[in-house]
Tab-separated table of C-alpha atoms and ligand atoms in Angstrom:
chain	number	residue	atom	x	y	z
A	29	MET	CA	0.000	0.000	0.000
A	30	GLU	CA	1.494	3.321	-1.134
A	31	ILE	CA	0.861	6.419	0.960
A	32	ALA	CA	2.539	9.714	0.110
A	33	LEU	CA	2.753	12.219	2.917
A	34	GLU	CA	3.395	15.941	2.853
A	35	ARG	CA	4.611	16.376	6.348
A	36	GLU	CA	6.563	19.600	6.212
A	37	GLY	CA	4.203	22.208	7.499
A	38	HIS	CA	1.116	20.342	6.134
A	39	ARG	CA	1.243	22.229	2.875
A	40	ASP	CA	-2.433	21.668	2.200
A	41	GLY	CA	-3.361	22.240	5.824
A	42	ARG	CA	-4.203	18.576	6.566
A	43	PRO	CA	-2.647	16.879	9.606
A	44	VAL	CA	-0.703	13.670	8.880
A	45	TYR	CA	-3.370	11.279	10.227
A	46	ARG	CA	-5.919	12.858	7.843
A	47	GLN	CA	-3.522	12.446	4.928
A	48	ILE	CA	-3.194	8.735	5.736
A	49	ALA	CA	-6.959	8.301	6.069
A	50	ASP	CA	-7.650	10.261	2.866
A	51	SER	CA	-5.074	8.242	0.940
A	52	ILE	CA	-6.690	4.947	2.011
A	53	ARG	CA	-10.135	6.332	1.194
A	54	ALA	CA	-8.926	7.352	-2.271
A	55	GLN	CA	-7.420	3.884	-2.891
A	56	VAL	CA	-10.771	2.322	-2.016
A	57	ALA	CA	-12.558	4.740	-4.336
A	58	THR	CA	-10.228	3.962	-7.252
A	59	GLY	CA	-10.406	0.222	-6.663
A	60	SER	CA	-6.775	-0.286	-5.575
A	61	LEU	CA	-8.126	-1.526	-2.250
A	62	HIS	CA	-11.170	-3.830	-2.100
A	63	PRO	CA	-13.728	-4.787	0.534
A	64	GLY	CA	-12.149	-7.432	2.751
A	65	ASP	CA	-8.537	-6.340	2.062
A	66	ARG	CA	-6.439	-6.289	5.164
A	67	LEU	CA	-4.616	-3.060	6.106
A	68	PRO	CA	-1.068	-3.246	7.473
A	69	ALA	CA	-0.785	-3.471	11.235
A	70	ILE	CA	-0.551	-0.070	12.912
A	71	ARG	CA	3.016	-0.750	14.022
A	72	ASP	CA	4.140	-1.756	10.504
A	73	LEU	CA	2.527	1.163	8.718
A	74	ALA	CA	3.925	3.603	11.314
A	75	ARG	CA	7.418	2.228	10.691
A	76	GLN	CA	6.944	2.276	6.913
A	77	LEU	CA	5.811	5.916	6.937
A	78	GLY	CA	8.175	7.067	9.662
A	79	VAL	CA	5.376	8.368	11.838
A	80	ASN	CA	4.184	7.808	15.341
A	81	ARG	CA	1.924	4.757	15.972
A	82	ASP	CA	-0.741	7.042	17.482
A	83	THR	CA	-0.922	8.872	14.181
A	84	VAL	CA	-1.754	5.695	12.264
A	85	ALA	CA	-4.140	4.585	15.015
A	86	LEU	CA	-5.969	7.906	14.706
A	87	ALA	CA	-6.233	7.497	10.928
A	88	TYR	CA	-7.675	4.001	11.291
A	89	GLU	CA	-10.072	5.220	13.950
A	90	GLN	CA	-11.346	7.950	11.647
A	91	LEU	CA	-11.823	5.448	8.822
A	92	ALA	CA	-13.699	3.127	11.185
A	93	THR	CA	-15.966	5.948	12.353
A	94	SER	CA	-16.910	6.762	8.786
A	95	GLY	CA	-17.462	3.066	7.979
A	96	VAL	CA	-14.568	2.641	5.524
A	97	VAL	CA	-12.798	-0.004	7.607
A	98	GLU	CA	-13.802	-2.564	10.185
A	99	ALA	CA	-11.449	-3.526	12.995
A	100	SER	CA	-11.612	-6.934	14.508
A	101	VAL	CA	-9.755	-7.563	17.757
A	102	GLY	CA	-6.865	-9.937	17.243
A	103	ARG	CA	-7.373	-10.190	13.468
A	104	GLY	CA	-6.558	-6.701	12.249
A	105	THR	CA	-8.204	-3.933	10.250
A	106	PHE	CA	-10.068	-4.624	6.989
A	107	ILE	CA	-11.706	-2.576	4.284
A	108	ALA	CA	-15.410	-2.731	5.129
A	109	GLN	CA	-17.739	-4.918	3.073
A	110	ARG	CA	-20.381	-2.173	2.660
A	111	ILE	CA	-18.579	1.006	1.840
A	112	ALA	CA	-20.586	2.557	-0.937
A	113	ASP	CA	-21.267	5.853	0.846
A	114	ALA	CA	-18.518	5.955	3.370
A	115	ALA	CA	-15.594	5.185	1.111
A	116	GLY	CA	-15.672	8.576	-0.511
A	117	SER	CA	-17.577	7.617	-3.638
A	118	ALA	CA	-18.014	10.589	-5.928
A	119	PRO	CA	-19.886	13.380	-4.137
A	120	LEU	CA	-23.529	13.628	-5.109
A	121	VAL	CA	-24.139	16.512	-7.464
A	122	ALA	CA	-27.811	17.022	-6.710
A	123	THR	CA	-30.021	18.619	-9.289
A	124	LEU	CA	-31.915	21.430	-7.654
A	125	SER	CA	-35.538	21.915	-8.592
A	126	PRO	CA	-36.182	24.688	-11.130
A	127	LEU	CA	-38.094	26.584	-8.431
A	128	THR	CA	-35.098	26.492	-6.118
A	129	GLU	CA	-32.842	27.642	-8.965
A	130	ARG	CA	-35.234	30.553	-9.554
A	131	LEU	CA	-35.178	31.398	-5.864
A	132	LEU	CA	-31.364	31.346	-5.837
A	133	ALA	CA	-31.259	33.664	-8.859
A	134	PHE	CA	-33.621	36.043	-7.033
A	135	GLU	CA	-31.436	35.899	-3.903
A	136	ARG	CA	-28.274	36.575	-5.923
A	137	ALA	CA	-29.755	39.867	-7.097
A	138	ARG	CA	-30.017	41.185	-3.524
A	139	PRO	CA	-27.361	43.670	-2.524
A	140	ARG	CA	-24.646	42.273	-0.262
A	141	PHE	CA	-23.377	44.663	2.363
A	142	GLY	CA	-20.784	42.214	3.726
A	143	SER	CA	-17.840	44.135	5.099
A	144	ALA	CA	-19.436	47.566	5.280
A	145	THR	CA	-19.687	47.376	9.053
A	146	ASP	CA	-18.888	51.033	9.773
A	147	ALA	CA	-21.565	52.440	7.514
A	148	VAL	CA	-24.870	53.677	8.974
A	149	PRO	CA	-27.297	50.738	8.642
A	150	MET	CA	-30.313	52.497	7.175
A	151	HIS	CA	-31.124	49.460	5.064
A	152	SER	CA	-31.993	47.271	8.009
A	153	LEU	CA	-35.526	46.475	9.094
A	154	VAL	CA	-34.228	44.660	12.151
A	155	PRO	CA	-35.082	46.491	15.376
A	156	ASP	CA	-32.271	47.882	17.514
A	157	PRO	CA	-31.111	45.183	19.997
A	158	SER	CA	-30.179	47.890	22.515
A	159	LEU	CA	-33.934	48.424	22.919
A	160	PHE	CA	-34.789	44.757	23.536
A	161	PRO	CA	-36.206	44.025	27.030
A	162	ALA	CA	-33.968	40.971	27.163
A	163	ASP	CA	-33.580	40.702	30.965
A	164	GLU	CA	-37.274	41.096	31.597
A	165	PHE	CA	-38.117	38.468	28.985
A	166	ARG	CA	-35.522	36.069	30.382
A	167	ARG	CA	-37.053	36.325	33.846
A	168	VAL	CA	-40.522	35.548	32.486
A	169	LEU	CA	-39.161	32.651	30.413
A	170	ASN	CA	-37.457	31.155	33.490
A	171	ARG	CA	-40.612	31.550	35.505
A	172	VAL	CA	-42.913	29.842	32.983
A	173	LEU	CA	-40.482	26.969	32.607
A	174	GLN	CA	-40.364	26.579	36.362
A	175	GLU	CA	-44.106	26.865	36.865
A	176	GLN	CA	-45.414	24.955	33.879
A	177	GLY	CA	-42.708	22.312	33.905
A	178	PRO	CA	-42.031	19.566	31.381
A	179	GLU	CA	-45.404	19.987	29.665
A	180	LEU	CA	-44.042	23.103	28.023
A	181	LEU	CA	-41.330	20.981	26.454
A	182	LEU	CA	-43.769	18.792	24.563
A	183	TYR	CA	-45.015	19.360	21.028
A	184	GLY	CA	-47.815	21.904	20.993
A	185	GLY	CA	-51.020	21.853	18.967
A	186	PRO	CA	-50.665	23.284	15.452
A	187	GLN	CA	-52.561	26.458	16.408
A	188	GLY	CA	-50.072	27.244	19.155
A	189	HIS	CA	-50.195	27.881	22.914
A	190	PRO	CA	-53.736	28.710	24.104
A	191	ALA	CA	-52.535	31.358	26.575
A	192	LEU	CA	-50.910	33.420	23.848
A	193	ARG	CA	-53.931	33.021	21.593
A	194	ASN	CA	-56.121	34.263	24.474
A	195	VAL	CA	-54.120	37.434	25.061
A	196	LEU	CA	-53.804	38.098	21.342
A	197	ALA	CA	-57.541	37.602	20.723
A	198	GLU	CA	-58.223	40.200	23.399
A	199	ARG	CA	-55.831	42.678	21.788
A	200	PHE	CA	-57.147	42.032	18.283
A	201	ARG	CA	-60.731	42.522	19.526
A	202	SER	CA	-59.798	45.855	21.051
A	203	ASP	CA	-58.490	46.799	17.576
A	204	GLY	CA	-61.916	45.926	16.157
A	205	ILE	CA	-61.121	42.465	14.761
A	206	ASP	CA	-63.927	40.087	15.648
A	207	ILE	CA	-61.965	36.998	16.595
A	208	GLU	CA	-61.910	34.277	19.268
A	209	PRO	CA	-58.710	32.481	20.382
A	210	ASP	CA	-59.861	29.531	18.248
A	211	GLY	CA	-59.643	31.701	15.147
A	212	ILE	CA	-55.920	32.297	15.627
A	213	VAL	CA	-53.099	30.157	14.253
A	214	LEU	CA	-49.737	31.080	15.746
A	215	CYS	CA	-46.831	30.719	13.387
A	216	HIS	CA	-43.112	31.179	12.945
A	217	GLY	CA	-43.242	34.931	12.334
A	218	ALA	CA	-45.417	36.707	9.788
A	219	SER	CA	-43.081	35.178	7.174
A	220	GLN	CA	-44.543	31.766	7.804
A	221	GLY	CA	-47.988	33.366	7.810
A	222	ILE	CA	-47.286	34.581	4.287
A	223	SER	CA	-46.290	31.116	3.028
A	224	LEU	CA	-49.160	29.358	4.811
A	225	THR	CA	-51.807	31.754	3.517
A	226	PHE	CA	-50.378	31.620	-0.014
A	227	ARG	CA	-50.564	27.827	0.144
A	228	LEU	CA	-54.069	28.057	1.578
A	229	PHE	CA	-55.382	29.603	-1.622
A	230	ALA	CA	-52.931	28.848	-4.419
A	231	GLN	CA	-51.004	25.968	-5.914
A	232	PRO	CA	-48.021	26.039	-8.291
A	233	GLY	CA	-48.895	27.961	-11.445
A	234	ASP	CA	-51.561	30.087	-9.738
A	235	VAL	CA	-51.220	33.825	-9.298
A	236	ILE	CA	-51.230	36.035	-6.198
A	237	ALA	CA	-51.953	39.736	-6.653
A	238	ILE	CA	-49.328	41.834	-4.879
A	239	GLU	CA	-48.524	45.489	-4.531
A	240	GLU	CA	-45.701	46.956	-6.565
A	241	PRO	CA	-43.333	47.757	-4.953
A	242	THR	CA	-43.704	45.234	-2.122
A	243	TYR	CA	-41.809	43.400	0.613
A	244	ASN	CA	-39.064	41.492	-1.170
A	245	ASN	CA	-39.442	38.279	0.824
A	246	VAL	CA	-42.999	38.007	-0.425
A	247	LEU	CA	-41.565	37.793	-3.910
A	248	ALA	CA	-39.165	35.109	-2.664
A	249	ALA	CA	-42.000	33.180	-0.973
A	250	ALA	CA	-44.044	33.211	-4.187
A	251	ILE	CA	-41.088	31.964	-6.231
A	252	ALA	CA	-40.338	29.155	-3.779
A	253	LEU	CA	-43.973	28.010	-3.902
A	254	GLY	CA	-44.106	28.093	-7.705
A	255	LEU	CA	-46.600	30.946	-7.726
A	256	GLU	CA	-46.702	33.805	-10.173
A	257	THR	CA	-47.401	37.337	-9.005
A	258	ALA	CA	-49.657	39.957	-10.565
A	259	PRO	CA	-48.294	43.363	-9.599
A	260	ILE	CA	-50.684	46.196	-8.793
A	261	PRO	CA	-48.963	49.586	-8.878
A	262	MET	CA	-48.913	51.641	-5.695
A	263	ARG	CA	-50.255	55.187	-6.036
A	264	ASP	CA	-50.058	57.949	-3.448
A	265	GLY	CA	-53.212	56.696	-1.716
A	266	GLY	CA	-52.469	52.952	-1.848
A	267	LEU	CA	-52.717	50.269	-4.500
A	268	ASP	CA	-54.410	51.261	-7.762
A	269	LEU	CA	-58.016	50.155	-7.295
A	270	SER	CA	-58.881	50.013	-10.985
A	271	VAL	CA	-55.909	47.724	-11.693
A	272	LEU	CA	-57.001	45.663	-8.674
A	273	GLU	CA	-60.422	45.259	-10.238
A	274	GLN	CA	-58.967	44.031	-13.541
A	275	THR	CA	-56.532	41.738	-11.747
A	276	LEU	CA	-58.984	40.067	-9.392
A	277	ALA	CA	-61.310	39.456	-12.367
A	278	ARG	CA	-58.735	36.977	-13.738
A	279	PRO	CA	-59.657	33.431	-12.631
A	280	GLU	CA	-56.037	32.378	-12.143
A	281	VAL	CA	-55.531	35.138	-9.538
A	282	LYS	CA	-56.383	33.441	-6.258
A	283	ALA	CA	-55.811	36.076	-3.574
A	284	LEU	CA	-54.501	39.567	-2.849
A	285	TYR	CA	-51.546	40.194	-0.533
A	286	THR	CA	-51.474	43.747	0.805
A	287	ILE	CA	-49.756	45.850	3.488
A	288	PRO	CA	-52.243	48.661	4.169
A	289	SER	CA	-50.476	50.135	7.224
A	290	PHE	CA	-46.802	51.177	7.342
A	291	HIS	CA	-46.216	49.668	3.952
A	292	ASN	CA	-42.918	47.965	3.247
A	293	PRO	CA	-41.058	49.538	1.486
A	294	LEU	CA	-43.116	52.737	1.099
A	295	GLY	CA	-43.977	53.488	4.745
A	296	THR	CA	-47.479	54.634	3.721
A	297	THR	CA	-50.895	53.950	5.310
A	298	THR	CA	-54.169	53.900	3.376
A	299	THR	CA	-57.390	55.641	4.367
A	300	VAL	CA	-60.557	53.932	5.618
A	301	LYS	CA	-62.211	54.813	2.308
A	302	HIS	CA	-59.481	53.101	0.300
A	303	ARG	CA	-59.774	50.046	2.561
A	304	ARG	CA	-63.526	49.838	2.162
A	305	ASP	CA	-63.217	50.170	-1.628
A	306	LEU	CA	-60.564	47.444	-1.696
A	307	LEU	CA	-62.747	45.094	0.357
A	308	GLU	CA	-65.745	45.769	-1.870
A	309	ILE	CA	-63.755	44.785	-4.968
A	310	ALA	CA	-62.340	41.670	-3.318
A	311	SER	CA	-65.743	40.487	-2.181
A	312	ARG	CA	-67.310	41.256	-5.579
A	313	PHE	CA	-64.790	38.886	-7.191
A	314	GLN	CA	-64.907	36.453	-4.238
A	315	LYS	CA	-61.155	36.714	-3.736
A	316	PRO	CA	-59.580	36.416	-0.278
A	317	VAL	CA	-57.320	39.141	1.069
A	318	ILE	CA	-54.112	38.491	2.982
A	319	GLU	CA	-53.480	41.559	5.122
A	320	ASP	CA	-49.944	41.889	6.447
A	321	GLY	CA	-50.129	43.771	9.757
A	322	TYR	CA	-46.500	43.034	10.708
A	323	GLU	CA	-45.916	46.513	12.244
A	324	THR	CA	-49.409	47.087	13.663
A	325	ASP	CA	-48.147	47.865	17.170
A	326	LEU	CA	-45.705	50.522	15.971
A	327	ARG	CA	-48.036	53.443	15.278
A	328	LEU	CA	-46.008	56.565	16.117
A	329	ASP	CA	-48.507	59.357	15.504
A	330	GLY	CA	-51.748	60.164	13.713
A	331	ARG	CA	-55.076	58.393	14.226
A	332	ALA	CA	-55.330	54.621	14.134
A	333	VAL	CA	-57.024	53.315	10.988
A	334	PRO	CA	-59.067	50.115	11.342
A	335	SER	CA	-57.443	47.115	9.700
A	336	LEU	CA	-59.008	45.401	6.710
A	337	ALA	CA	-59.803	42.508	9.052
A	338	ALA	CA	-61.695	44.902	11.329
A	339	LEU	CA	-63.658	46.412	8.427
A	340	ASP	CA	-64.411	43.100	6.733
A	341	SER	CA	-67.774	41.422	7.180
A	342	THR	CA	-67.281	38.555	4.717
A	343	GLY	CA	-64.750	36.393	6.578
A	344	GLY	CA	-62.470	36.690	3.549
A	345	VAL	CA	-59.545	38.479	5.223
A	346	CYS	CA	-56.616	36.594	6.754
A	347	HIS	CA	-54.741	39.013	8.990
A	348	LEU	CA	-51.047	38.506	9.752
A	349	PHE	CA	-49.480	39.845	12.919
A	350	SER	CA	-45.911	39.729	14.201
A	351	PHE	CA	-43.882	40.540	17.316
A	352	SER	CA	-40.688	40.802	15.257
A	353	LYS	CA	-40.574	44.567	14.755
A	354	SER	CA	-42.334	45.744	17.909
A	355	LEU	CA	-40.503	43.429	20.353
A	356	PHE	CA	-37.760	41.279	18.824
A	357	PRO	CA	-37.546	38.937	15.868
A	358	GLY	CA	-35.639	36.115	17.576
A	359	ALA	CA	-38.689	34.572	19.253
A	360	ARG	CA	-40.084	34.063	15.725
A	361	ILE	CA	-43.664	34.508	16.851
A	362	GLY	CA	-46.408	35.658	14.537
A	363	ALA	CA	-50.123	35.009	14.225
A	364	ILE	CA	-52.759	34.539	11.546
A	365	THR	CA	-56.403	35.323	12.212
A	366	ALA	CA	-58.893	33.614	9.949
A	367	HIS	CA	-62.521	32.531	9.820
A	368	GLY	CA	-64.578	29.397	9.277
A	369	ARG	CA	-62.964	26.451	7.566
A	370	LEU	CA	-59.857	28.495	6.779
A	371	VAL	CA	-58.730	28.058	10.396
A	372	GLY	CA	-58.712	24.270	10.279
A	373	ALA	CA	-57.056	24.346	6.879
A	374	LEU	CA	-54.317	26.660	8.174
A	375	ALA	CA	-53.795	24.396	11.182
A	376	ALA	CA	-53.427	21.408	8.840
A	377	LEU	CA	-50.923	23.283	6.680
A	378	LYS	CA	-49.018	24.374	9.764
A	379	ALA	CA	-48.910	20.804	11.134
A	380	SER	CA	-47.772	19.437	7.786
A	381	THR	CA	-44.965	21.991	7.722
A	382	ASP	CA	-43.439	21.770	11.193
A	383	LEU	CA	-45.955	20.185	13.621
A	384	SER	CA	-45.842	23.121	16.046
A	385	ASP	CA	-43.856	26.093	17.260
A	386	ALA	CA	-41.768	26.308	20.452
A	387	LEU	CA	-44.162	26.361	23.415
A	388	PRO	CA	-41.777	27.871	26.008
A	389	LEU	CA	-41.387	31.050	23.947
A	390	GLN	CA	-45.119	31.333	23.293
A	391	ALA	CA	-45.960	30.737	26.963
A	392	ALA	CA	-43.400	33.325	28.065
A	393	LEU	CA	-44.704	35.846	25.571
A	394	ALA	CA	-48.270	35.292	26.799
A	395	GLU	CA	-47.103	36.156	30.341
A	396	PHE	CA	-45.009	39.057	29.092
A	397	VAL	CA	-48.038	40.563	27.339
A	398	SER	CA	-50.592	39.892	30.063
A	399	GLU	CA	-48.482	41.327	32.888
A	400	GLY	CA	-48.106	44.598	30.931
A	401	ALA	CA	-44.394	44.289	30.080
A	402	TYR	CA	-45.075	44.351	26.329
A	403	ASP	CA	-47.100	47.564	26.524
A	404	ARG	CA	-44.466	49.209	28.707
A	405	HIS	CA	-41.869	48.207	26.113
A	406	LEU	CA	-44.043	49.574	23.298
A	407	GLY	CA	-44.299	52.909	25.118
A	408	ARG	CA	-40.494	53.165	25.353
A	409	VAL	CA	-39.783	51.994	21.848
A	410	ARG	CA	-42.390	54.233	20.219
A	411	ARG	CA	-40.843	57.310	21.885
A	412	VAL	CA	-37.401	56.385	20.560
A	413	LEU	CA	-38.690	55.619	17.062
A	414	LEU	CA	-40.714	58.823	16.867
A	415	GLU	CA	-37.594	60.824	17.661
A	416	ARG	CA	-35.562	58.908	15.081
A	417	ARG	CA	-38.240	59.295	12.435
A	418	ASP	CA	-38.403	63.053	13.026
A	419	VAL	CA	-34.623	63.358	12.918
A	420	LEU	CA	-34.653	61.498	9.611
A	421	LEU	CA	-37.376	63.721	8.139
A	422	SER	CA	-35.613	66.908	9.162
A	423	ALA	CA	-32.229	65.642	7.925
A	424	LEU	CA	-33.776	64.858	4.533
A	425	GLU	CA	-35.272	68.351	4.471
A	426	THR	CA	-31.923	69.983	5.259
A	427	GLU	CA	-29.566	67.789	3.257
A	428	MET	CA	-31.222	66.403	0.152
A	429	PRO	CA	-31.140	68.249	-3.164
A	430	ALA	CA	-34.218	69.835	-4.693
A	431	GLY	CA	-36.356	67.336	-6.551
A	432	THR	CA	-36.025	64.638	-3.851
A	433	ARG	CA	-39.361	63.429	-2.453
A	434	TRP	CA	-40.115	61.143	0.475
A	435	THR	CA	-43.010	59.645	2.381
A	436	THR	CA	-43.856	60.476	6.019
A	437	PRO	CA	-44.679	57.235	7.819
A	438	GLU	CA	-47.215	57.349	10.647
A	439	GLY	CA	-45.616	54.250	12.085
A	440	GLY	CA	-43.308	51.337	11.469
A	441	LEU	CA	-39.609	51.551	10.788
A	442	GLN	CA	-39.164	52.644	7.181
A	443	MET	CA	-39.807	55.302	4.554
A	444	TRP	CA	-39.336	55.680	0.816
A	445	VAL	CA	-37.177	58.321	-0.802
A	446	GLU	CA	-37.517	59.172	-4.497
A	447	LEU	CA	-34.377	60.818	-5.866
A	448	PRO	CA	-34.394	63.449	-8.597
A	449	PRO	CA	-34.993	61.868	-12.029
A	450	GLY	CA	-32.133	60.244	-13.896
A	451	LEU	CA	-30.611	58.324	-10.966
A	452	ASP	CA	-30.704	54.556	-10.424
A	453	THR	CA	-30.343	53.747	-6.755
A	454	SER	CA	-28.794	50.275	-7.360
A	455	ASP	CA	-26.096	52.020	-9.315
A	456	LEU	CA	-25.631	54.573	-6.533
A	457	LEU	CA	-25.335	52.046	-3.717
A	458	PRO	CA	-21.589	51.196	-3.962
A	459	ASP	CA	-20.709	54.904	-3.704
A	460	ALA	CA	-23.080	55.302	-0.769
A	461	VAL	CA	-21.487	52.333	1.021
A	462	ARG	CA	-18.069	53.932	0.529
A	463	ALA	CA	-19.458	57.243	1.792
A	464	GLY	CA	-20.736	55.488	4.930
A	465	VAL	CA	-24.446	54.797	4.518
A	466	LEU	CA	-26.428	51.674	3.631
A	467	PHE	CA	-29.890	51.761	2.064
A	468	SER	CA	-32.120	49.332	0.179
A	469	PRO	CA	-32.280	50.207	-3.502
A	470	GLY	CA	-35.777	50.265	-4.968
A	471	ALA	CA	-35.109	47.532	-7.541
A	472	GLN	CA	-35.300	44.758	-4.966
A	473	PHE	CA	-38.927	45.542	-4.169
A	474	TYR	CA	-40.095	45.060	-7.774
A	475	PRO	CA	-40.740	41.574	-9.176
A	476	ASP	CA	-38.859	42.476	-12.366
A	477	GLY	CA	-35.958	44.127	-10.473
A	478	ARG	CA	-36.304	47.201	-12.675
A	479	GLU	CA	-34.164	50.313	-12.390
A	480	SER	CA	-35.562	52.590	-9.740
A	481	GLY	CA	-34.892	56.108	-8.561
A	482	GLY	CA	-36.438	55.112	-5.209
A	483	LEU	CA	-34.814	53.691	-2.122
A	484	ARG	CA	-35.939	52.542	1.302
A	485	LEU	CA	-34.462	54.155	4.394
A	486	THR	CA	-35.065	52.748	7.864
A	487	TYR	CA	-34.714	54.173	11.357
A	488	ALA	CA	-34.833	50.749	13.027
A	489	MET	CA	-31.200	50.161	13.843
A	490	ALA	CA	-29.473	53.562	13.560
A	491	ASP	CA	-29.810	56.123	16.368
A	492	SER	CA	-30.456	59.820	15.791
A	493	ARG	CA	-26.804	60.833	15.548
A	494	ALA	CA	-26.086	58.050	13.051
A	495	ILE	CA	-29.187	58.935	11.054
A	496	ARG	CA	-27.979	62.537	10.631
A	497	ALA	CA	-24.570	61.303	9.492
A	498	GLY	CA	-26.175	58.748	7.171
A	499	VAL	CA	-28.383	61.281	5.425
A	500	LYS	CA	-25.443	63.678	5.042
A	501	ALA	CA	-23.468	60.903	3.350
A	502	LEU	CA	-26.402	60.015	1.102
A	503	ALA	CA	-26.902	63.636	0.094
A	504	ARG	CA	-23.197	63.995	-0.702
A	505	VAL	CA	-23.289	60.994	-3.029
A	506	VAL	CA	-26.511	62.106	-4.730
A	507	ASN	CA	-25.171	65.636	-5.231
A	508	GLU	CA	-21.954	64.296	-6.737
A	509	ARG	CA	-23.938	62.155	-9.148
A	510	LEU	CA	-26.192	65.016	-10.110
A	511	SER	CA	-23.246	67.255	-10.844
A	512	ASP	CA	-21.698	64.474	-12.996
A	513	ALA	CA	-24.973	63.689	-14.765
A	514	PRO	CA	-25.332	64.822	-18.344
A	515	GLN	CA	-27.234	68.064	-18.747
A	516	ALA	CA	-30.120	66.212	-20.404
A	517	ALA	CA	-30.827	64.192	-17.258
A	518	ARG	CA	-30.943	67.308	-15.140
A	519	LEU	CA	-33.303	69.102	-17.470
A	520	HIS	CA	-36.088	66.740	-16.340
A	521	MET	CA	-36.000	68.153	-12.824
B	1	PLP	C1	-44.003	43.359	5.249
B	1	PLP	C2	-43.351	42.324	6.112
B	1	PLP	N1	-44.041	41.239	6.454
B	1	PLP	C3	-43.489	40.267	7.200
B	1	PLP	C4	-42.200	40.352	7.632
B	1	PLP	C5	-41.578	39.193	8.366
B	1	PLP	O1	-41.732	39.269	9.690
B	1	PLP	P1	-41.446	38.068	10.687
B	1	PLP	O2	-40.154	38.363	11.326
B	1	PLP	O3	-42.609	38.138	11.617
B	1	PLP	O4	-41.417	36.791	9.944
B	1	PLP	C6	-41.433	41.466	7.318
B	1	PLP	C7	-40.031	41.574	7.752
B	1	PLP	O5	-39.323	42.471	7.431
B	1	PLP	C8	-42.021	42.469	6.520
B	1	PLP	O6	-41.336	43.542	6.161
């Protein structure tokens, strides 16, 4: 048996025992060694290679662990009889499904911010961890585990922990949604609510009507499920109702997904009139509505507008809720409210996906909400976010060049900025990163990834001082571009 070692400094980074094991594995793979062949005794091979016996013993041990050899006391070490997988047969080159390939292509188009750690993170929709009530939550989690014991460590029912559904039903009812705890299906964040409700109404090849622009992960969810999307353009007052009418008239369009409050990425909120008109159209065409209320608890100012679920009288609205933005995303707790047979169907889909969510987190959150800790946290976090939002608005006013427009969100964590004509924000991003600010270019919120002069700015992660610096950097980059732009582009302004 020939084994070549590269001992000096492990040129390829592999320790000697691994080189011995790999060499034997390769000889099995190429057929130089066969099942049943006897390997040299440890002592002999160590002498032959000029290495320590322990080194050979370690190599043999590794080969035995991975099933390439079998050791038999007193007889020696043999190449195993059944070695197909373990002997290093050619690695499987799996063919990914076309849907997964499409999803990967979509993911590749997302901007990567990688090493830009010093830049102001105004692209991020992840809430600021310095605001998380982590100690308070930990205490509640310890307490529920102590009090409720091992039962909390079992699988839960597919609708989730009853205590959390009770407290949520009460809160939803006070927001005007007519729902009992039995009408709630808890889920792994609103993200899972999106996938479950899409699957509730549509199968591969079907179409979901979406807003354009919209939350980019909704586009990803549709791709992964083999669904097409029918984009409905967003106007100043919300999605275009006449395009909605034409879209929902198409039989292959199975449902509408909409974010009426604190829209992502636009930051806008629709009026009651727009909501009523939308519901009238949906019910006329008998199409269900998936309402994403992921930032419901983050209203910062202005008057609360009833949700679509609160205004609906047909039972055709599935409302998604999440604790990710208002508390923290790591608990991965969201909720779907639904009516009639949709509830059982959602529970079946949920069970078929992952059986149930983690009960300890749901039980702790139920306690956290019912003892008032969540509302106290909301009070604190809303004050901070309101200040940040106002700092952002006034920085835009002071810094940005004429011709820039932006939305004024009444809540949530994000707003949309439209740059003067002639600029593509994807193209601008590398300069902005170098200048010290991160934003989400508009293209990623459109299904066709088109050029966009819009961008999303958030005040989730950056504090007021950072926000001022971030907007200054953005304005600098935009001004430079405008002064470089050909005269023709500027004439549009
Ligand atoms: C519109 C919208 N819906 C849902 C989610 C996902 O939330 P969750 O963390 O609850 O899955 C996000 C996250 O950014 C979002 O922007």
